[in-house]
Amino acid sequence: MTLSEIKETIEVAVPDSTAYIMDPMQDGQHLEAVVVSSIFKGLPLVKQHQMVMKPLKDAFAQSVHALKLKTLTPEEWDVFKKENNLNL
Amino acid sequence: MSDIKQQIEKDIKENKVMIYMKGTPEFPQCGFSGQVVSIFKQYKIPFGAKNVLEDPDLRQGIKDFTDWPTIPQIFINGEFVGGCDIITEMHNKGELKKLMETIK
C-alpha cells in the first residue's frame, strides 16, 4: 500500500480527520503517522489508536511492519506544530 | 477460532499483566517486544507472556481479538491497553505507574 493510500484509508475511516504519513526509513515498512481529529477528544489513547489501526489491517497484511502513531485533537495539533515549529 | 479466544480470555484473567510478544521476556525477538518487556521489568510486578511466534493461530487470533494488527499486545487487569507506542507513552507520562499501582 502506498503512503497516499494509507492516508486515504485513515481519513475515510476516522471521521473529520487529517492524516500525515511519513516513511523515515524509506522502506515502506516502518512508517510513522500523525492523525488529527476532533473525535479523539476524551477518548482513551488505545481507543484512538484502534480507530486508526483497524482499517489498516490489509496494509499490515501486505507491506507495513510497524506504524509509529500519534493521535491528536486539532488543539493538540496546534501545540504540537508550534513545539516542533512545523508549518503544515 | 473459539478455543484461541477462550485461551486468550483465560490468559488475561489469570495474569493481571499479560504480554503477547515475539520471543520471550529473556529472549525477545523484536525490538518493540523487547522495549515493552524492559518497561514492565522496571515495575517488578510479575507478568504473563506468550510467544506468538510459537503459535500462528494465537498470532492471528490475538489480532482479531483486539482489532489490532501488530505485536506486542498488552493487557492489564484483563483490558487491552495497547502496543509498544502506547505503553511507552503511558510509561513516560507516569500513567502506567498509576495503572500498575491498582494491581499491587
mmCIF file of N, CA and C in Angstrom, chain A residues 38-66:
data_model
loop_
_atom_site.group_PDB
_atom_site.id
_atom_site.type_symbol
_atom_site.label_atom_id
_atom_site.label_comp_id
_atom_site.label_asym_id
_atom_site.label_seq_id
_atom_site.Cartn_x
_atom_site.Cartn_y
_atom_site.Cartn_z
ATOM 1 N N SER A 38 -11.086 15.819 15.720
ATOM 2 C CA SER A 38 -11.765 16.267 16.946
ATOM 3 C C SER A 38 -12.416 15.083 17.645
ATOM 4 N N ILE A 39 -12.594 13.987 16.917
ATOM 5 C CA ILE A 39 -13.263 12.823 17.503
ATOM 6 C C ILE A 39 -12.426 12.179 18.609
ATOM 7 N N PHE A 40 -11.120 12.470 18.634
ATOM 8 C CA PHE A 40 -10.264 11.852 19.667
ATOM 9 C C PHE A 40 -10.500 12.459 21.046
ATOM 10 N N LYS A 41 -11.143 13.646 21.055
ATOM 11 C CA LYS A 41 -11.293 14.347 22.338
ATOM 12 C C LYS A 41 -11.994 13.453 23.364
ATOM 13 N N GLY A 42 -11.338 13.243 24.516
ATOM 14 C CA GLY A 42 -11.967 12.487 25.597
ATOM 15 C C GLY A 42 -11.866 10.976 25.439
ATOM 16 N N LEU A 43 -11.358 10.497 24.295
ATOM 17 C CA LEU A 43 -11.253 9.045 24.088
ATOM 18 C C LEU A 43 -9.940 8.524 24.699
ATOM 19 N N PRO A 44 -9.968 7.351 25.364
ATOM 20 C CA PRO A 44 -8.700 6.789 25.850
ATOM 21 C C PRO A 44 -7.750 6.553 24.672
ATOM 22 N N LEU A 45 -6.458 6.666 24.960
ATOM 23 C CA LEU A 45 -5.446 6.565 23.906
ATOM 24 C C LEU A 45 -5.615 5.290 23.075
ATOM 25 N N VAL A 46 -5.876 4.169 23.746
ATOM 26 C CA VAL A 46 -5.940 2.904 22.985
ATOM 27 C C VAL A 46 -7.124 2.928 22.034
ATOM 28 N N LYS A 47 -8.210 3.547 22.430
ATOM 29 C CA LYS A 47 -9.386 3.620 21.532
ATOM 30 C C LYS A 47 -9.057 4.519 20.326
ATOM 31 N N GLN A 48 -8.326 5.590 20.578
ATOM 32 C CA GLN A 48 -7.929 6.479 19.476
ATOM 33 C C GLN A 48 -7.089 5.670 18.477
ATOM 34 N N HIS A 49 -6.096 4.971 19.027
ATOM 35 C CA HIS A 49 -5.191 4.223 18.132
ATOM 36 C C HIS A 49 -5.954 3.119 17.415
ATOM 37 N N GLN A 50 -6.887 2.459 18.130
ATOM 38 C CA GLN A 50 -7.630 1.350 17.490
ATOM 39 C C GLN A 50 -8.418 1.859 16.300
ATOM 40 N N MET A 51 -8.950 3.073 16.424
ATOM 41 C CA MET A 51 -9.734 3.633 15.306
ATOM 42 C C MET A 51 -8.874 3.758 14.053
ATOM 43 N N VAL A 52 -7.610 4.067 14.271
ATOM 44 C CA VAL A 52 -6.697 4.251 13.127
ATOM 45 C C VAL A 52 -6.184 2.893 12.646
ATOM 46 N N MET A 53 -5.880 2.011 13.587
ATOM 47 C CA MET A 53 -5.252 0.734 13.216
ATOM 48 C C MET A 53 -6.231 -0.224 12.532
ATOM 49 N N LYS A 54 -7.484 -0.185 12.990
ATOM 50 C CA LYS A 54 -8.450 -1.184 12.492
ATOM 51 C C LYS A 54 -8.556 -1.180 10.955
ATOM 52 N N PRO A 55 -8.750 -0.013 10.315
ATOM 53 C CA PRO A 55 -8.874 -0.025 8.853
ATOM 54 C C PRO A 55 -7.564 -0.345 8.141
ATOM 55 N N LEU A 56 -6.472 -0.428 8.876
ATOM 56 C CA LEU A 56 -5.171 -0.667 8.226
ATOM 57 C C LEU A 56 -4.792 -2.145 8.233
ATOM 58 N N LYS A 57 -5.745 -2.996 8.575
ATOM 59 C CA LYS A 57 -5.455 -4.444 8.649
ATOM 60 C C LYS A 57 -4.782 -4.930 7.362
ATOM 61 N N ASP A 58 -5.332 -4.527 6.199
ATOM 62 C CA ASP A 58 -4.761 -5.014 4.934
ATOM 63 C C ASP A 58 -3.335 -4.483 4.759
ATOM 64 N N ALA A 59 -3.154 -3.212 5.101
ATOM 65 C CA ALA A 59 -1.821 -2.604 4.930
ATOM 66 C C ALA A 59 -0.791 -3.425 5.707
ATOM 67 N N PHE A 60 -1.194 -3.825 6.924
ATOM 68 C CA PHE A 60 -0.250 -4.599 7.745
ATOM 69 C C PHE A 60 -0.077 -6.001 7.188
ATOM 70 N N ALA A 61 -1.120 -6.510 6.553
ATOM 71 C CA ALA A 61 -1.011 -7.862 5.982
ATOM 72 C C ALA A 61 -0.069 -7.823 4.773
ATOM 73 N N GLN A 62 -0.031 -6.673 4.111
ATOM 74 C CA GLN A 62 0.812 -6.591 2.906
ATOM 75 C C GLN A 62 2.242 -6.162 3.263
ATOM 76 N N SER A 63 2.491 -4.862 3.335
ATOM 77 C CA SER A 63 3.897 -4.437 3.410
ATOM 78 C C SER A 63 4.281 -3.793 4.738
ATOM 79 N N VAL A 64 3.319 -3.173 5.417
ATOM 80 C CA VAL A 64 3.694 -2.374 6.597
ATOM 81 C C VAL A 64 4.011 -3.291 7.779
ATOM 82 N N HIS A 65 5.200 -3.034 8.388
ATOM 83 C CA HIS A 65 5.608 -3.877 9.530
ATOM 84 C C HIS A 65 5.299 -3.169 10.843
ATOM 85 N N ALA A 66 5.511 -1.849 10.829
ATOM 86 C CA ALA A 66 5.269 -1.103 12.073
ATOM 87 C C ALA A 66 4.772 0.297 11.718
#
